[in-house]
Amino acid sequence: MNNGTRAALAATAAAAMLLAGCGMSPAVTSDGSPAFPDRSRASLPEGTFVNVDNLRQVQPGLTKRQVYELIREPHFNEGIVGVHVWNYVFDLRDAGSEQIVACQYQVQFDRHYRVKGTYWKDARCAELAAGDGQKTAPAVQGNGPDPGKGGETGPG
């Protein structure tokens, strides 16, 4: 393959990656709150169980590698390399009712790919993850079909 063909292939691949990124949802809404993707687009839209003790360890300053080791890969097609937001759908058990609740969780990374913030779409999920009064990520007003749920619960 000659250099001209290689350059053309590289330019085509770069353009395709840029266009693919244009279709991604923004990390924040116009009011500055985190934007969550449509849950039906997740690799497991029904959710997956997470080790809650590991989840509670996800805090600002951790690297992507550390987050990956704690809660694994994101559940949407946002990718792992070069992105600043990972989204998850976790199943959490309500100890009082034994009900299983599917919860959307988001990790945002800074320009150095360290955690700058973590968020729950719904306040109930933040409470379930926190357990006995422990600190966890704040919940935000969701951008889904039930905008009445959510709200800040405190710093992550």
C-alpha angles and dihedrals in degrees: 000000000000126000093256092056092047091051091049092050091048092050091049092049092048092050091049091052091049092050091047089054091052090064094056120103116251116257092236136033124235090270092055098254120127116273114225122205122239105279092223088068093062120110086239105023091178089062135237131248115257130199098254093204089057091045091055089056093062100105138151113289098036117126124239089252091055092048090048091052091050103043105005129227124344117267098229131064095260092116131228106252123063097005127113100203131059121188128199141182109214129183112224125186119228102223092204098055102016086232116148114228123197108220133188115225129184133198117197121199130204125230090279090054094249121134110270096171146351126209143186120213092220132038092225090061092051089053093048092049093047093055112180100020096298121148117259138159117305121253118234135204101277124232092216132100094288105058092166092076125077135041136162114300098179140290119318 
